[in-house]
mmCIF file with all atom_site columns, C-alpha atoms in Angstrom:
data_model
loop_
_atom_site.group_PDB
_atom_site.id
_atom_site.type_symbol
_atom_site.label_atom_id
_atom_site.label_alt_id
_atom_site.label_comp_id
_atom_site.label_asym_id
_atom_site.label_entity_id
_atom_site.label_seq_id
_atom_site.pdbx_PDB_ins_code
_atom_site.Cartn_x
_atom_site.Cartn_y
_atom_site.Cartn_z
_atom_site.occupancy
_atom_site.B_iso_or_equiv
_atom_site.pdbx_formal_charge
_atom_site.auth_seq_id
_atom_site.auth_comp_id
_atom_site.auth_asym_id
_atom_site.auth_atom_id
_atom_site.pdbx_PDB_model_num
ATOM 1   C CA . ASN A 1 1   ? 0.000   0.000  0.000  1.00 60.00 ? 1   ASN A CA 1
ATOM 2   C CA . ALA A 1 2   ? 1.212   3.479  -0.884 1.00 68.00 ? 2   ALA A CA 1
ATOM 3   C CA . GLY A 1 3   ? 1.985   5.683  2.040  1.00 91.00 ? 3   GLY A CA 1
ATOM 4   C CA . VAL A 1 4   ? 4.501   6.715  4.670  1.00 95.00 ? 4   VAL A CA 1
ATOM 5   C CA . THR A 1 5   ? 6.414   4.059  6.589  1.00 95.00 ? 5   THR A CA 1
ATOM 6   C CA . GLN A 1 6   ? 8.049   4.827  9.928  1.00 95.00 ? 6   GLN A CA 1
ATOM 7   C CA . THR A 1 7   ? 10.326  2.628  11.960 1.00 95.00 ? 7   THR A CA 1
ATOM 8   C CA . PRO A 1 8   ? 10.465  1.694  14.755 1.00 96.00 ? 8   PRO A CA 1
ATOM 9   C CA . LYS A 1 9   ? 6.948   1.897  16.215 1.00 94.00 ? 9   LYS A CA 1
ATOM 10  C CA . PHE A 1 10  ? 8.172   1.856  19.819 1.00 95.00 ? 10  PHE A CA 1
ATOM 11  C CA . GLN A 1 11  ? 11.516  2.594  21.423 1.00 96.00 ? 11  GLN A CA 1
ATOM 12  C CA . VAL A 1 12  ? 12.889  3.009  24.927 1.00 97.00 ? 12  VAL A CA 1
ATOM 13  C CA . LEU A 1 13  ? 16.191  4.835  25.322 1.00 97.00 ? 13  LEU A CA 1
ATOM 14  C CA . LYS A 1 14  ? 18.366  5.670  28.260 1.00 97.00 ? 14  LYS A CA 1
ATOM 15  C CA . THR A 1 15  ? 19.359  9.290  28.784 1.00 98.00 ? 15  THR A CA 1
ATOM 16  C CA . GLY A 1 16  ? 22.360  10.093 26.610 1.00 97.00 ? 16  GLY A CA 1
ATOM 17  C CA . GLN A 1 17  ? 21.813  7.317  24.079 1.00 97.00 ? 17  GLN A CA 1
ATOM 18  C CA . SER A 1 18  ? 21.408  8.092  20.413 1.00 96.00 ? 18  SER A CA 1
ATOM 19  C CA . MET A 1 19  ? 19.048  6.747  17.809 1.00 96.00 ? 19  MET A CA 1
ATOM 20  C CA . THR A 1 20  ? 17.691  7.401  14.341 1.00 97.00 ? 20  THR A CA 1
ATOM 21  C CA . LEU A 1 21  ? 14.045  7.310  13.354 1.00 97.00 ? 21  LEU A CA 1
ATOM 22  C CA . GLN A 1 22  ? 13.542  6.223  9.781  1.00 97.00 ? 22  GLN A CA 1
ATOM 23  C CA . CYS A 1 23  ? 10.851  7.445  7.407  1.00 97.00 ? 23  CYS A CA 1
ATOM 24  C CA . ALA A 1 24  ? 10.153  6.526  3.791  1.00 97.00 ? 24  ALA A CA 1
ATOM 25  C CA . GLN A 1 25  ? 7.361   7.483  1.418  1.00 96.00 ? 25  GLN A CA 1
ATOM 26  C CA . ASP A 1 26  ? 6.467   5.951  -1.919 1.00 94.00 ? 26  ASP A CA 1
ATOM 27  C CA . MET A 1 27  ? 4.151   8.643  -3.278 1.00 91.00 ? 27  MET A CA 1
ATOM 28  C CA . ASN A 1 28  ? 6.877   10.657 -5.010 1.00 91.00 ? 28  ASN A CA 1
ATOM 29  C CA . HIS A 1 29  ? 6.165   13.622 -2.732 1.00 91.00 ? 29  HIS A CA 1
ATOM 30  C CA . ASN A 1 30  ? 8.630   16.489 -2.701 1.00 90.00 ? 30  ASN A CA 1
ATOM 31  C CA . SER A 1 31  ? 8.144   17.608 0.896  1.00 90.00 ? 31  SER A CA 1
ATOM 32  C CA . MET A 1 32  ? 8.658   15.666 4.105  1.00 93.00 ? 32  MET A CA 1
ATOM 33  C CA . TYR A 1 33  ? 8.202   16.597 7.742  1.00 94.00 ? 33  TYR A CA 1
ATOM 34  C CA . TRP A 1 34  ? 8.993   15.445 11.262 1.00 96.00 ? 34  TRP A CA 1
ATOM 35  C CA . TYR A 1 35  ? 6.587   16.294 14.068 1.00 95.00 ? 35  TYR A CA 1
ATOM 36  C CA . ARG A 1 36  ? 6.404   15.516 17.734 1.00 95.00 ? 36  ARG A CA 1
ATOM 37  C CA . GLN A 1 37  ? 3.101   15.159 19.535 1.00 93.00 ? 37  GLN A CA 1
ATOM 38  C CA . ASP A 1 38  ? 2.778   15.765 23.263 1.00 90.00 ? 38  ASP A CA 1
ATOM 39  C CA . PRO A 1 39  ? -0.443  15.619 25.304 1.00 80.00 ? 39  PRO A CA 1
ATOM 40  C CA . GLY A 1 40  ? -2.484  18.816 25.027 1.00 72.00 ? 40  GLY A CA 1
ATOM 41  C CA . MET A 1 41  ? -0.049  20.433 22.601 1.00 73.00 ? 41  MET A CA 1
ATOM 42  C CA . GLY A 1 42  ? -1.068  19.105 19.226 1.00 80.00 ? 42  GLY A CA 1
ATOM 43  C CA . LEU A 1 43  ? 1.640   18.609 16.633 1.00 89.00 ? 43  LEU A CA 1
ATOM 44  C CA . ARG A 1 44  ? 4.846   20.620 16.668 1.00 90.00 ? 44  ARG A CA 1
ATOM 45  C CA . LEU A 1 45  ? 7.146   20.747 13.683 1.00 91.00 ? 45  LEU A CA 1
ATOM 46  C CA . ILE A 1 46  ? 10.723  19.663 14.365 1.00 95.00 ? 46  ILE A CA 1
ATOM 47  C CA . TYR A 1 47  ? 12.291  19.810 10.901 1.00 95.00 ? 47  TYR A CA 1
ATOM 48  C CA . TYR A 1 48  ? 11.080  19.731 7.359  1.00 93.00 ? 48  TYR A CA 1
ATOM 49  C CA . SER A 1 49  ? 12.463  19.188 3.899  1.00 93.00 ? 49  SER A CA 1
ATOM 50  C CA . ALA A 1 50  ? 10.722  21.136 1.167  1.00 87.00 ? 50  ALA A CA 1
ATOM 51  C CA . SER A 1 51  ? 12.506  19.173 -1.525 1.00 88.00 ? 51  SER A CA 1
ATOM 52  C CA . GLU A 1 52  ? 15.322  16.675 -1.963 1.00 89.00 ? 52  GLU A CA 1
ATOM 53  C CA . GLY A 1 53  ? 18.589  18.185 -0.807 1.00 88.00 ? 53  GLY A CA 1
ATOM 54  C CA . THR A 1 54  ? 17.091  20.819 1.485  1.00 92.00 ? 54  THR A CA 1
ATOM 55  C CA . THR A 1 55  ? 16.214  20.793 5.180  1.00 95.00 ? 55  THR A CA 1
ATOM 56  C CA . ASP A 1 56  ? 14.978  23.539 7.493  1.00 93.00 ? 56  ASP A CA 1
ATOM 57  C CA . LYS A 1 57  ? 14.269  23.958 11.167 1.00 94.00 ? 57  LYS A CA 1
ATOM 58  C CA . GLY A 1 58  ? 10.751  23.982 12.422 1.00 91.00 ? 58  GLY A CA 1
ATOM 59  C CA . GLU A 1 59  ? 9.317   25.125 15.739 1.00 88.00 ? 59  GLU A CA 1
ATOM 60  C CA . VAL A 1 60  ? 11.256  22.773 18.059 1.00 94.00 ? 60  VAL A CA 1
ATOM 61  C CA . PRO A 1 61  ? 14.565  21.685 16.402 1.00 96.00 ? 61  PRO A CA 1
ATOM 62  C CA . ASN A 1 62  ? 16.868  21.656 19.436 1.00 96.00 ? 62  ASN A CA 1
ATOM 63  C CA . GLY A 1 63  ? 18.322  18.240 20.196 1.00 96.00 ? 63  GLY A CA 1
ATOM 64  C CA . TYR A 1 64  ? 17.526  16.820 16.753 1.00 97.00 ? 64  TYR A CA 1
ATOM 65  C CA . ASN A 1 65  ? 19.175  16.465 13.382 1.00 97.00 ? 65  ASN A CA 1
ATOM 66  C CA . VAL A 1 66  ? 17.734  15.308 10.073 1.00 97.00 ? 66  VAL A CA 1
ATOM 67  C CA . SER A 1 67  ? 18.914  13.883 6.793  1.00 97.00 ? 67  SER A CA 1
ATOM 68  C CA . ARG A 1 68  ? 17.032  13.878 3.509  1.00 95.00 ? 68  ARG A CA 1
ATOM 69  C CA . LEU A 1 69  ? 18.803  10.861 2.095  1.00 89.00 ? 69  LEU A CA 1
ATOM 70  C CA . ASN A 1 70  ? 16.929  10.929 -1.213 1.00 95.00 ? 70  ASN A CA 1
ATOM 71  C CA . LYS A 1 71  ? 13.473  11.847 -2.390 1.00 94.00 ? 71  LYS A CA 1
ATOM 72  C CA . ARG A 1 72  ? 11.912  8.889  -0.563 1.00 96.00 ? 72  ARG A CA 1
ATOM 73  C CA . GLU A 1 73  ? 13.685  8.942  2.784  1.00 97.00 ? 73  GLU A CA 1
ATOM 74  C CA . PHE A 1 74  ? 13.891  11.478 5.611  1.00 97.00 ? 74  PHE A CA 1
ATOM 75  C CA . SER A 1 75  ? 15.496  10.425 8.891  1.00 97.00 ? 75  SER A CA 1
ATOM 76  C CA . LEU A 1 76  ? 15.441  12.060 12.330 1.00 98.00 ? 76  LEU A CA 1
ATOM 77  C CA . ARG A 1 77  ? 18.375  11.602 14.692 1.00 97.00 ? 77  ARG A CA 1
ATOM 78  C CA . LEU A 1 78  ? 18.572  12.154 18.425 1.00 97.00 ? 78  LEU A CA 1
ATOM 79  C CA . GLU A 1 79  ? 22.262  12.478 19.266 1.00 93.00 ? 79  GLU A CA 1
ATOM 80  C CA . SER A 1 80  ? 21.955  12.441 23.054 1.00 96.00 ? 80  SER A CA 1
ATOM 81  C CA . ALA A 1 81  ? 18.448  11.603 24.185 1.00 96.00 ? 81  ALA A CA 1
ATOM 82  C CA . ALA A 1 82  ? 16.878  13.488 27.090 1.00 97.00 ? 82  ALA A CA 1
ATOM 83  C CA . PRO A 1 83  ? 13.690  12.736 29.072 1.00 96.00 ? 83  PRO A CA 1
ATOM 84  C CA . SER A 1 84  ? 12.143  15.889 27.545 1.00 96.00 ? 84  SER A CA 1
ATOM 85  C CA . GLN A 1 85  ? 12.253  14.120 24.192 1.00 97.00 ? 85  GLN A CA 1
ATOM 86  C CA . THR A 1 86  ? 9.797   11.491 25.363 1.00 97.00 ? 86  THR A CA 1
ATOM 87  C CA . SER A 1 87  ? 6.996   11.900 22.852 1.00 97.00 ? 87  SER A CA 1
ATOM 88  C CA . VAL A 1 88  ? 5.227   10.419 19.876 1.00 96.00 ? 88  VAL A CA 1
ATOM 89  C CA . TYR A 1 89  ? 6.996   11.240 16.625 1.00 97.00 ? 89  TYR A CA 1
ATOM 90  C CA . PHE A 1 90  ? 5.282   11.460 13.272 1.00 96.00 ? 90  PHE A CA 1
ATOM 91  C CA . CYS A 1 91  ? 6.722   11.647 9.804  1.00 96.00 ? 91  CYS A CA 1
ATOM 92  C CA . ALA A 1 92  ? 4.584   13.117 7.034  1.00 94.00 ? 92  ALA A CA 1
ATOM 93  C CA . SER A 1 93  ? 4.893   13.916 3.362  1.00 93.00 ? 93  SER A CA 1
ATOM 94  C CA . SER A 1 94  ? 3.099   16.139 0.897  1.00 89.00 ? 94  SER A CA 1
ATOM 95  C CA . GLU A 1 95  ? 3.242   17.689 -2.480 1.00 80.00 ? 95  GLU A CA 1
ATOM 96  C CA . GLY A 1 96  ? 4.403   21.295 -2.361 1.00 63.00 ? 96  GLY A CA 1
ATOM 97  C CA . GLN A 1 97  ? 1.710   22.041 -4.914 1.00 59.00 ? 97  GLN A CA 1
ATOM 98  C CA . PRO A 1 98  ? -1.226  21.924 -4.928 1.00 57.00 ? 98  PRO A CA 1
ATOM 99  C CA . ARG A 1 99  ? -1.749  22.831 -1.307 1.00 61.00 ? 99  ARG A CA 1
ATOM 100 C CA . HIS A 1 100 ? -5.148  21.253 -0.956 1.00 62.00 ? 100 HIS A CA 1
ATOM 101 C CA . TYR A 1 101 ? -3.678  17.761 -0.824 1.00 68.00 ? 101 TYR A CA 1
ATOM 102 C CA . GLY A 1 102 ? -2.795  18.034 2.837  1.00 75.00 ? 102 GLY A CA 1
ATOM 103 C CA . TYR A 1 103 ? -0.301  15.645 4.368  1.00 87.00 ? 103 TYR A CA 1
ATOM 104 C CA . THR A 1 104 ? 0.002   11.878 4.503  1.00 90.00 ? 104 THR A CA 1
ATOM 105 C CA . PHE A 1 105 ? 1.225   10.605 7.857  1.00 93.00 ? 105 PHE A CA 1
ATOM 106 C CA . GLY A 1 106 ? 3.137   7.609  9.067  1.00 94.00 ? 106 GLY A CA 1
ATOM 107 C CA . SER A 1 107 ? 1.778   5.608  11.985 1.00 92.00 ? 107 SER A CA 1
ATOM 108 C CA . GLY A 1 108 ? 4.076   7.229  14.532 1.00 94.00 ? 108 GLY A CA 1
ATOM 109 C CA . THR A 1 109 ? 6.899   6.205  16.862 1.00 95.00 ? 109 THR A CA 1
ATOM 110 C CA . ARG A 1 110 ? 6.350   6.209  20.596 1.00 95.00 ? 110 ARG A CA 1
ATOM 111 C CA . LEU A 1 111 ? 9.692   7.106  22.178 1.00 97.00 ? 111 LEU A CA 1
ATOM 112 C CA . THR A 1 112 ? 10.363  6.937  25.890 1.00 97.00 ? 112 THR A CA 1
ATOM 113 C CA . VAL A 1 113 ? 13.608  8.289  27.343 1.00 97.00 ? 113 VAL A CA 1
ATOM 114 C CA . VAL A 1 114 ? 14.358  7.106  30.869 1.00 97.00 ? 114 VAL A CA 1
ATOM 115 C CA . ALA B 2 1   ? 2.134   34.520 11.971 1.00 79.00 ? 1   ALA B CA 1
ATOM 116 C CA . GLN B 2 2   ? -0.829  32.270 11.532 1.00 84.00 ? 2   GLN B CA 1
ATOM 117 C CA . THR B 2 3   ? -2.410  30.550 14.528 1.00 91.00 ? 3   THR B CA 1
ATOM 118 C CA . VAL B 2 4   ? -5.115  27.925 14.935 1.00 94.00 ? 4   VAL B CA 1
ATOM 119 C CA . THR B 2 5   ? -7.217  27.651 18.092 1.00 95.00 ? 5   THR B CA 1
ATOM 120 C CA . GLN B 2 6   ? -9.428  24.792 19.198 1.00 96.00 ? 6   GLN B CA 1
ATOM 121 C CA . SER B 2 7   ? -11.125 25.983 22.361 1.00 95.00 ? 7   SER B CA 1
ATOM 122 C CA . GLN B 2 8   ? -12.775 22.666 23.308 1.00 95.00 ? 8   GLN B CA 1
ATOM 123 C CA . PRO B 2 9   ? -10.256 20.209 24.799 1.00 94.00 ? 9   PRO B CA 1
ATOM 124 C CA . GLU B 2 10  ? -12.986 17.571 25.047 1.00 96.00 ? 10  GLU B CA 1
ATOM 125 C CA . MET B 2 11  ? -16.509 17.029 23.737 1.00 97.00 ? 11  MET B CA 1
ATOM 126 C CA . SER B 2 12  ? -18.977 14.219 24.242 1.00 97.00 ? 12  SER B CA 1
ATOM 127 C CA . VAL B 2 13  ? -22.048 13.213 22.274 1.00 97.00 ? 13  VAL B CA 1
ATOM 128 C CA . GLN B 2 14  ? -24.634 10.489 22.394 1.00 97.00 ? 14  GLN B CA 1
ATOM 129 C CA . GLU B 2 15  ? -24.386 7.901  19.653 1.00 97.00 ? 15  GLU B CA 1
ATOM 130 C CA . ALA B 2 16  ? -26.531 8.828  16.607 1.00 97.00 ? 16  ALA B CA 1
ATOM 131 C CA . GLU B 2 17  ? -26.684 12.510 17.571 1.00 97.00 ? 17  GLU B CA 1
ATOM 132 C CA . THR B 2 18  ? -24.913 15.481 16.013 1.00 98.00 ? 18  THR B CA 1
ATOM 133 C CA . VAL B 2 19  ? -21.858 17.256 17.402 1.00 98.00 ? 19  VAL B CA 1
ATOM 134 C CA . THR B 2 20  ? -19.961 20.354 16.295 1.00 98.00 ? 20  THR B CA 1
ATOM 135 C CA . LEU B 2 21  ? -16.266 20.907 16.957 1.00 98.00 ? 21  LEU B CA 1
ATOM 136 C CA . SER B 2 22  ? -15.001 24.488 16.881 1.00 98.00 ? 22  SER B CA 1
ATOM 137 C CA . CYS B 2 23  ? -11.905 25.922 15.256 1.00 98.00 ? 23  CYS B CA 1
ATOM 138 C CA . THR B 2 24  ? -10.813 29.513 14.761 1.00 98.00 ? 24  THR B CA 1
ATOM 139 C CA . TYR B 2 25  ? -7.717  30.783 13.030 1.00 97.00 ? 25  TYR B CA 1
ATOM 140 C CA . ASP B 2 26  ? -5.858  33.980 12.526 1.00 95.00 ? 26  ASP B CA 1
ATOM 141 C CA . THR B 2 27  ? -4.273  34.997 9.237  1.00 93.00 ? 27  THR B CA 1
ATOM 142 C CA . SER B 2 28  ? -3.741  37.980 6.992  1.00 92.00 ? 28  SER B CA 1
ATOM 143 C CA . GLU B 2 29  ? -3.724  35.828 3.865  1.00 90.00 ? 29  GLU B CA 1
ATOM 144 C CA . SER B 2 30  ? -6.704  35.522 1.558  1.00 88.00 ? 30  SER B CA 1
ATOM 145 C CA . ASP B 2 31  ? -5.747  32.278 -0.179 1.00 88.00 ? 31  ASP B CA 1
ATOM 146 C CA . TYR B 2 32  ? -5.380  29.258 2.075  1.00 91.00 ? 32  TYR B CA 1
ATOM 147 C CA . TYR B 2 33  ? -6.693  25.809 2.872  1.00 91.00 ? 33  TYR B CA 1
ATOM 148 C CA . LEU B 2 34  ? -8.214  24.393 6.030  1.00 94.00 ? 34  LEU B CA 1
ATOM 149 C CA . PHE B 2 35  ? -8.301  20.780 7.125  1.00 94.00 ? 35  PHE B CA 1
ATOM 150 C CA . TRP B 2 36  ? -9.764  18.545 9.775  1.00 96.00 ? 36  TRP B CA 1
ATOM 151 C CA . TYR B 2 37  ? -7.764  15.460 10.742 1.00 95.00 ? 37  TYR B CA 1
ATOM 152 C CA . LYS B 2 38  ? -8.909  12.577 12.893 1.00 96.00 ? 38  LYS B CA 1
ATOM 153 C CA . GLN B 2 39  ? -6.560  10.627 15.158 1.00 94.00 ? 39  GLN B CA 1
ATOM 154 C CA . PRO B 2 40  ? -8.125  7.462  16.610 1.00 93.00 ? 40  PRO B CA 1
ATOM 155 C CA . PRO B 2 41  ? -6.440  5.463  19.403 1.00 89.00 ? 41  PRO B CA 1
ATOM 156 C CA . SER B 2 42  ? -4.364  3.710  16.727 1.00 87.00 ? 42  SER B CA 1
ATOM 157 C CA . ARG B 2 43  ? -2.469  7.056  16.416 1.00 88.00 ? 43  ARG B CA 1
ATOM 158 C CA . GLN B 2 44  ? -2.888  7.162  12.636 1.00 88.00 ? 44  GLN B CA 1
ATOM 159 C CA . MET B 2 45  ? -3.647  10.691 11.385 1.00 90.00 ? 45  MET B CA 1
ATOM 160 C CA . ILE B 2 46  ? -6.504  10.573 8.896  1.00 92.00 ? 46  ILE B CA 1
ATOM 161 C CA . LEU B 2 47  ? -7.666  13.447 6.719  1.00 91.00 ? 47  LEU B CA 1
ATOM 162 C CA . VAL B 2 48  ? -11.400 13.940 7.274  1.00 95.00 ? 48  VAL B CA 1
ATOM 163 C CA . ILE B 2 49  ? -12.267 16.979 5.194  1.00 94.00 ? 49  ILE B CA 1
ATOM 164 C CA . ARG B 2 50  ? -10.708 20.019 3.530  1.00 93.00 ? 50  ARG B CA 1
ATOM 165 C CA . GLN B 2 51  ? -11.933 23.485 2.618  1.00 93.00 ? 51  GLN B CA 1
ATOM 166 C CA . GLU B 2 52  ? -10.494 25.950 0.117  1.00 91.00 ? 52  GLU B CA 1
ATOM 167 C CA . ALA B 2 53  ? -10.757 29.532 1.338  1.00 91.00 ? 53  ALA B CA 1
ATOM 168 C CA . TYR B 2 54  ? -11.833 30.950 -2.007 1.00 89.00 ? 54  TYR B CA 1
ATOM 169 C CA . LYS B 2 55  ? -14.803 28.568 -2.210 1.00 87.00 ? 55  LYS B CA 1
ATOM 170 C CA . GLN B 2 56  ? -17.903 29.851 -0.446 1.00 84.00 ? 56  GLN B CA 1
ATOM 171 C CA . GLN B 2 57  ? -19.613 26.475 -0.477 1.00 91.00 ? 57  GLN B CA 1
ATOM 172 C CA . ASN B 2 58  ? -19.042 24.438 2.659  1.00 93.00 ? 58  ASN B CA 1
ATOM 173 C CA . ALA B 2 59  ? -17.294 21.108 2.129  1.00 92.00 ? 59  ALA B CA 1
ATOM 174 C CA . THR B 2 60  ? -19.094 17.860 2.948  1.00 93.00 ? 60  THR B CA 1
ATOM 175 C CA . GLU B 2 61  ? -17.902 14.253 3.140  1.00 91.00 ? 61  GLU B CA 1
ATOM 176 C CA . ASN B 2 62  ? -20.738 11.860 3.978  1.00 94.00 ? 62  ASN B CA 1
ATOM 177 C CA . ARG B 2 63  ? -21.594 12.494 7.668  1.00 97.00 ? 63  ARG B CA 1
ATOM 178 C CA . PHE B 2 64  ? -18.919 15.175 8.022  1.00 97.00 ? 64  PHE B CA 1
ATOM 179 C CA . SER B 2 65  ? -19.475 18.772 7.017  1.00 97.00 ? 65  SER B CA 1
ATOM 180 C CA . VAL B 2 66  ? -17.926 22.116 7.815  1.00 97.00 ? 66  VAL B CA 1
ATOM 181 C CA . ASN B 2 67  ? -19.270 25.554 8.561  1.00 96.00 ? 67  ASN B CA 1
ATOM 182 C CA . PHE B 2 68  ? -16.695 27.879 7.049  1.00 96.00 ? 68  PHE B CA 1
ATOM 183 C CA . GLN B 2 69  ? -17.074 31.537 7.989  1.00 95.00 ? 69  GLN B CA 1
ATOM 184 C CA . LYS B 2 70  ? -14.213 33.343 6.270  1.00 94.00 ? 70  LYS B CA 1
ATOM 185 C CA . ALA B 2 71  ? -14.891 36.791 7.679  1.00 94.00 ? 71  ALA B CA 1
ATOM 186 C CA . ALA B 2 72  ? -15.116 35.419 11.203 1.00 95.00 ? 72  ALA B CA 1
ATOM 187 C CA . LYS B 2 73  ? -12.130 33.120 10.573 1.00 96.00 ? 73  LYS B CA 1
ATOM 188 C CA . SER B 2 74  ? -14.079 30.174 11.850 1.00 97.00 ? 74  SER B CA 1
ATOM 189 C CA . PHE B 2 75  ? -13.997 26.591 10.579 1.00 97.00 ? 75  PHE B CA 1
ATOM 190 C CA . SER B 2 76  ? -16.177 24.200 12.583 1.00 98.00 ? 76  SER B CA 1
ATOM 191 C CA . LEU B 2 77  ? -16.696 20.497 11.924 1.00 98.00 ? 77  LEU B CA 1
ATOM 192 C CA . LYS B 2 78  ? -20.154 18.953 12.192 1.00 98.00 ? 78  LYS B CA 1
ATOM 193 C CA . ILE B 2 79  ? -20.483 15.210 12.607 1.00 98.00 ? 79  ILE B CA 1
ATOM 194 C CA . SER B 2 80  ? -23.986 13.879 11.993 1.00 97.00 ? 80  SER B CA 1
ATOM 195 C CA . ASP B 2 81  ? -25.336 10.538 13.184 1.00 97.00 ? 81  ASP B CA 1
ATOM 196 C CA . SER B 2 82  ? -22.305 10.026 15.452 1.00 97.00 ? 82  SER B CA 1
ATOM 197 C CA . GLN B 2 83  ? -20.921 6.514  15.552 1.00 97.00 ? 83  GLN B CA 1
ATOM 198 C CA . LEU B 2 84  ? -18.702 4.757  18.067 1.00 97.00 ? 84  LEU B CA 1
ATOM 199 C CA . GLY B 2 85  ? -15.940 4.709  15.464 1.00 96.00 ? 85  GLY B CA 1
ATOM 200 C CA . ASP B 2 86  ? -15.914 8.510  15.426 1.00 97.00 ? 86  ASP B CA 1
ATOM 201 C CA . ALA B 2 87  ? -14.323 8.579  18.873 1.00 97.00 ? 87  ALA B CA 1
ATOM 202 C CA . ALA B 2 88  ? -10.911 10.167 18.388 1.00 97.00 ? 88  ALA B CA 1
ATOM 203 C CA . MET B 2 89  ? -8.843  13.322 18.677 1.00 96.00 ? 89  MET B CA 1
ATOM 204 C CA . TYR B 2 90  ? -9.761  15.850 16.015 1.00 97.00 ? 90  TYR B CA 1
ATOM 205 C CA . PHE B 2 91  ? -7.262  18.423 14.816 1.00 96.00 ? 91  PHE B CA 1
ATOM 206 C CA . CYS B 2 92  ? -7.931  21.531 12.806 1.00 96.00 ? 92  CYS B CA 1
ATOM 207 C CA . ALA B 2 93  ? -5.101  22.717 10.528 1.00 94.00 ? 93  ALA B CA 1
ATOM 208 C CA . TYR B 2 94  ? -4.314  25.675 8.271  1.00 93.00 ? 94  TYR B CA 1
ATOM 209 C CA . ARG B 2 95  ? -2.123  25.727 5.191  1.00 88.00 ? 95  ARG B CA 1
ATOM 210 C CA . GLY B 2 96  ? -1.174  29.053 3.690  1.00 84.00 ? 96  GLY B CA 1
ATOM 211 C CA . SER B 2 97  ? 1.395   30.421 1.323  1.00 80.00 ? 97  SER B CA 1
ATOM 212 C CA . ASN B 2 98  ? 4.394   28.686 2.914  1.00 74.00 ? 98  ASN B CA 1
ATOM 213 C CA . TYR B 2 99  ? 2.733   25.280 2.401  1.00 68.00 ? 99  TYR B CA 1
ATOM 214 C CA . GLN B 2 100 ? 3.323   24.135 5.991  1.00 77.00 ? 100 GLN B CA 1
ATOM 215 C CA . LEU B 2 101 ? 0.427   23.023 8.134  1.00 85.00 ? 101 LEU B CA 1
ATOM 216 C CA . ILE B 2 102 ? -0.333  25.017 11.275 1.00 89.00 ? 102 ILE B CA 1
ATOM 217 C CA . TRP B 2 103 ? -2.126  22.863 13.853 1.00 92.00 ? 103 TRP B CA 1
ATOM 218 C CA . GLY B 2 104 ? -4.626  23.402 16.618 1.00 93.00 ? 104 GLY B CA 1
ATOM 219 C CA . ALA B 2 105 ? -4.156  21.617 19.945 1.00 92.00 ? 105 ALA B CA 1
ATOM 220 C CA . GLY B 2 106 ? -6.961  19.153 19.242 1.00 94.00 ? 106 GLY B CA 1
ATOM 221 C CA . THR B 2 107 ? -10.364 18.189 20.619 1.00 96.00 ? 107 THR B CA 1
ATOM 222 C CA . LYS B 2 108 ? -11.014 14.782 22.136 1.00 96.00 ? 108 LYS B CA 1
ATOM 223 C CA . LEU B 2 109 ? -14.395 13.459 21.008 1.00 98.00 ? 109 LEU B CA 1
ATOM 224 C CA . ILE B 2 110 ? -16.134 10.895 23.211 1.00 98.00 ? 110 ILE B CA 1
ATOM 225 C CA . ILE B 2 111 ? -19.108 8.943  21.875 1.00 97.00 ? 111 ILE B CA 1
ATOM 226 C CA . LYS B 2 112 ? -21.559 7.691  24.495 1.00 96.00 ? 112 LYS B CA 1
ATOM 227 C CA . PRO B 2 113 ? -23.349 4.458  23.552 1.00 94.00 ? 113 PRO B CA 1
#
């Protein structure tokens, strides 16, 4: 099925450990996004990639890095995990144009940092 | 900067009845798109309905419809004949000239059997 695939679905890290969240889409979308979702706060943009080869900071980029490996893949890396990064992470993709398409989301990664 | 506000953290409705979820937004743009997304307990974000700002006609998708008031910057979602499967978090979102989605904080919808 066409869509956005995120791995892993669940992860527990110790403070200071590093990990990479993987995201791939097969819809030939130009733009990809990483969000975090915390209770009562909706979705907050961490980083986005408007097109292959470009990345930009979103609302809450501190403590994260991203790589747009190719048009399909957009990874999110936590270099030194902190308890404040405990959250649910979503990857999404979209066409830049037309804007009415909205986003297609992955199923999310629940990350717990202890 | 654009903002999206959902003032109802939680709503409940009896099965088979109608419920309206509120959303207001702030923007100086005239050309934009508005969306409602549903997030059931499975966590999957599902697009429910979209509205183009330059269209006066309110969008409808089966039991879901919107009341779009452009001058008031209001975009409410009406769910008719509520079903148990409608229980979820509902998020309102705005997409303007920079193509990024701006999200509300969400409304939790509870369906009472």
